[in-house]
Amino acid sequence: MKTIRMDFSNMWGPSDHFTVEYFLKCFPYLRPHYHFVIDRADPEFVFYSVYGYVEKLAPRATRLVWAGEAGDHFAQGGKMTPGVNQPGFYHYGITMAWDNHHDHHIYMPLCCLHLPLHNTGMVDLIRANGSRPAAKEYFCNFIYSNGNSRRRVEFFHKLSRYKRVESLGAVERNNDALAGSGYDTAGYRAKQAFQARCKFSIAFENTYFAGYTTEKLSDPLLAGSVPIYSGNPRVAEIFNPKAFINVDDFNSEEDAIDYIRAVDSDDALYESYLNEPPFRGNTVPERISDAAYVDFFRRVLG
């Protein structure tokens, strides 16, 4: 097994707090192929994210950027100082830029990293024969901590005029069932358990960008709650459009809500959404499969 000396930079927290074990939780399919060790002084591979300016130049290292945010961060290059990007700084990129087909770039929606962090994976979105979702006790949920995206907050209020929507996050909270839950695996499991009790889940992204699909969609699909989605204009090329209601397909939000009301009042129509697998053909698309990412990392790491 090949040993790779690695380090981290520009992470979603102090870079020196990130460990090999955390990295392998994000990319568990690398365990059989590589042995990673931290080398702060002279790494041969540096894993960058996009939360801040470049901390480590690492001129002798292979530099890879991973971005869970909208944008083509690989093409933009390293953020060196305010207003200054260095194109070509990253040798490889894993981002949500759907339309970037560079040989050194691969597309990855956030759920491909988010699910493994909580001890599950994309294959868990595959429906087993005879599986049945949990009984539904609530109409819909809304679970958000970021109130800056006003459109989804306004949609929550519009839909609430029809029926009560359970809001369990920091934004517009009206239900304390998840109060005190964190972003760790225990909090994620609690969120999943509640979503499973809801017929619908509001699943609006905070940004509209081709390829930008986060756990907002995959979480309710995994829980067996029909997502009410808005966001990525290319979402139907990854996820099965028959498994969720895409608000962006309607002429207006009012038309979308009229349709949600119709689905809510028609058991057969509702079941038709609930019974659809998250992926067409009940198969993880090759573009976001573990095998595709293993092949990509083999090009990065040798």
PDB file of N, CA and C in Angstrom, residues 72 74-75 93 95-107 210 234 237 287 296 299:
ATOM      1  N   ASP A  72     -16.663  27.631  -9.542  1.00  0.00           N
ATOM      2  CA  ASP A  72     -15.620  26.794 -10.140  1.00  0.00           C
ATOM      3  C   ASP A  72     -14.280  27.167  -9.516  1.00  0.00           C
ATOM      4  N   PHE A  74     -11.668  25.400  -8.865  1.00  0.00           N
ATOM      5  CA  PHE A  74     -10.483  24.867  -9.537  1.00  0.00           C
ATOM      6  C   PHE A  74     -10.040  25.817 -10.642  1.00  0.00           C
ATOM      7  N   ALA A  75     -10.971  26.274 -11.456  1.00  0.00           N
ATOM      8  CA  ALA A  75     -10.626  27.190 -12.543  1.00  0.00           C
ATOM      9  C   ALA A  75     -10.178  28.550 -12.006  1.00  0.00           C
ATOM     10  N   GLY A  93      -8.831  19.381  -8.919  1.00  0.00           N
ATOM     11  CA  GLY A  93      -9.971  19.962  -8.226  1.00  0.00           C
ATOM     12  C   GLY A  93     -11.146  19.010  -8.137  1.00  0.00           C
ATOM     13  N   THR A  95     -15.007  19.781  -7.229  1.00  0.00           N
ATOM     14  CA  THR A  95     -15.921  20.884  -6.935  1.00  0.00           C
ATOM     15  C   THR A  95     -17.328  20.552  -7.434  1.00  0.00           C
ATOM     16  N   MET A  96     -18.247  21.500  -7.221  1.00  0.00           N
ATOM     17  CA  MET A  96     -19.607  21.350  -7.717  1.00  0.00           C
ATOM     18  C   MET A  96     -19.811  22.052  -9.053  1.00  0.00           C
ATOM     19  N   ALA A  97     -18.731  22.301  -9.772  1.00  0.00           N
ATOM     20  CA  ALA A  97     -18.821  22.947 -11.086  1.00  0.00           C
ATOM     21  C   ALA A  97     -19.162  21.887 -12.140  1.00  0.00           C
ATOM     22  N   TRP A  98     -20.441  21.716 -12.385  1.00  0.00           N
ATOM     23  CA  TRP A  98     -20.937  20.683 -13.288  1.00  0.00           C
ATOM     24  C   TRP A  98     -20.314  20.779 -14.680  1.00  0.00           C
ATOM     25  N   ASP A  99     -20.114  21.990 -15.153  1.00  0.00           N
ATOM     26  CA  ASP A  99     -19.698  22.200 -16.537  1.00  0.00           C
ATOM     27  C   ASP A  99     -18.185  22.213 -16.728  1.00  0.00           C
ATOM     28  N   ASN A 100     -17.413  21.973 -15.679  1.00  0.00           N
ATOM     29  CA  ASN A 100     -15.961  21.904 -15.829  1.00  0.00           C
ATOM     30  C   ASN A 100     -15.573  20.463 -16.163  1.00  0.00           C
ATOM     31  N   HIS A 101     -15.096  20.233 -17.367  1.00  0.00           N
ATOM     32  CA  HIS A 101     -14.737  18.885 -17.819  1.00  0.00           C
ATOM     33  C   HIS A 101     -13.228  18.740 -18.021  1.00  0.00           C
ATOM     34  N   HIS A 102     -12.456  19.560 -17.325  1.00  0.00           N
ATOM     35  CA  HIS A 102     -10.994  19.454 -17.377  1.00  0.00           C
ATOM     36  C   HIS A 102     -10.561  18.072 -16.880  1.00  0.00           C
ATOM     37  N   ASP A 103      -9.511  17.535 -17.473  1.00  0.00           N
ATOM     38  CA  ASP A 103      -9.022  16.206 -17.095  1.00  0.00           C
ATOM     39  C   ASP A 103      -8.619  16.126 -15.630  1.00  0.00           C
ATOM     40  N   HIS A 104      -8.265  17.269 -15.034  1.00  0.00           N
ATOM     41  CA  HIS A 104      -7.807  17.281 -13.638  1.00  0.00           C
ATOM     42  C   HIS A 104      -8.910  17.704 -12.665  1.00  0.00           C
ATOM     43  N   HIS A 105     -10.133  17.696 -13.133  1.00  0.00           N
ATOM     44  CA  HIS A 105     -11.272  18.096 -12.299  1.00  0.00           C
ATOM     45  C   HIS A 105     -12.324  16.998 -12.306  1.00  0.00           C
ATOM     46  N   ILE A 106     -13.002  16.835 -11.163  1.00  0.00           N
ATOM     47  CA  ILE A 106     -14.142  15.926 -11.101  1.00  0.00           C
ATOM     48  C   ILE A 106     -15.266  16.581 -10.318  1.00  0.00           C
ATOM     49  N   TYR A 107     -16.471  16.333 -10.770  1.00  0.00           N
ATOM     50  CA  TYR A 107     -17.665  16.887 -10.135  1.00  0.00           C
ATOM     51  C   TYR A 107     -18.042  16.052  -8.915  1.00  0.00           C
ATOM     52  N   ALA A 210     -25.150  25.793 -11.539  1.00  0.00           N
ATOM     53  CA  ALA A 210     -25.209  24.489 -12.205  1.00  0.00           C
ATOM     54  C   ALA A 210     -24.292  23.489 -11.510  1.00  0.00           C
ATOM     55  N   ARG A 234     -29.379  21.673 -12.977  1.00  0.00           N
ATOM     56  CA  ARG A 234     -29.023  20.392 -13.605  1.00  0.00           C
ATOM     57  C   ARG A 234     -29.317  19.212 -12.681  1.00  0.00           C
ATOM     58  N   GLU A 237     -30.246  15.643 -13.770  1.00  0.00           N
ATOM     59  CA  GLU A 237     -29.255  14.817 -14.464  1.00  0.00           C
ATOM     60  C   GLU A 237     -28.486  13.925 -13.497  1.00  0.00           C
ATOM     61  N   ARG A 287     -21.034   9.014 -12.707  1.00  0.00           N
ATOM     62  CA  ARG A 287     -20.261  10.245 -12.535  1.00  0.00           C
ATOM     63  C   ARG A 287     -19.989  10.550 -11.062  1.00  0.00           C
ATOM     64  N   PHE A 296     -10.118   8.832  -9.965  1.00  0.00           N
ATOM     65  CA  PHE A 296      -9.608  10.204  -9.964  1.00  0.00           C
ATOM     66  C   PHE A 296      -8.439  10.339  -8.991  1.00  0.00           C
ATOM     67  N   ARG A 299      -5.193   9.112 -10.197  1.00  0.00           N
ATOM     68  CA  ARG A 299      -4.487  10.045 -11.059  1.00  0.00           C
ATOM     69  C   ARG A 299      -3.784  11.123 -10.252  1.00  0.00           C
TER      70      ARG A 299
END
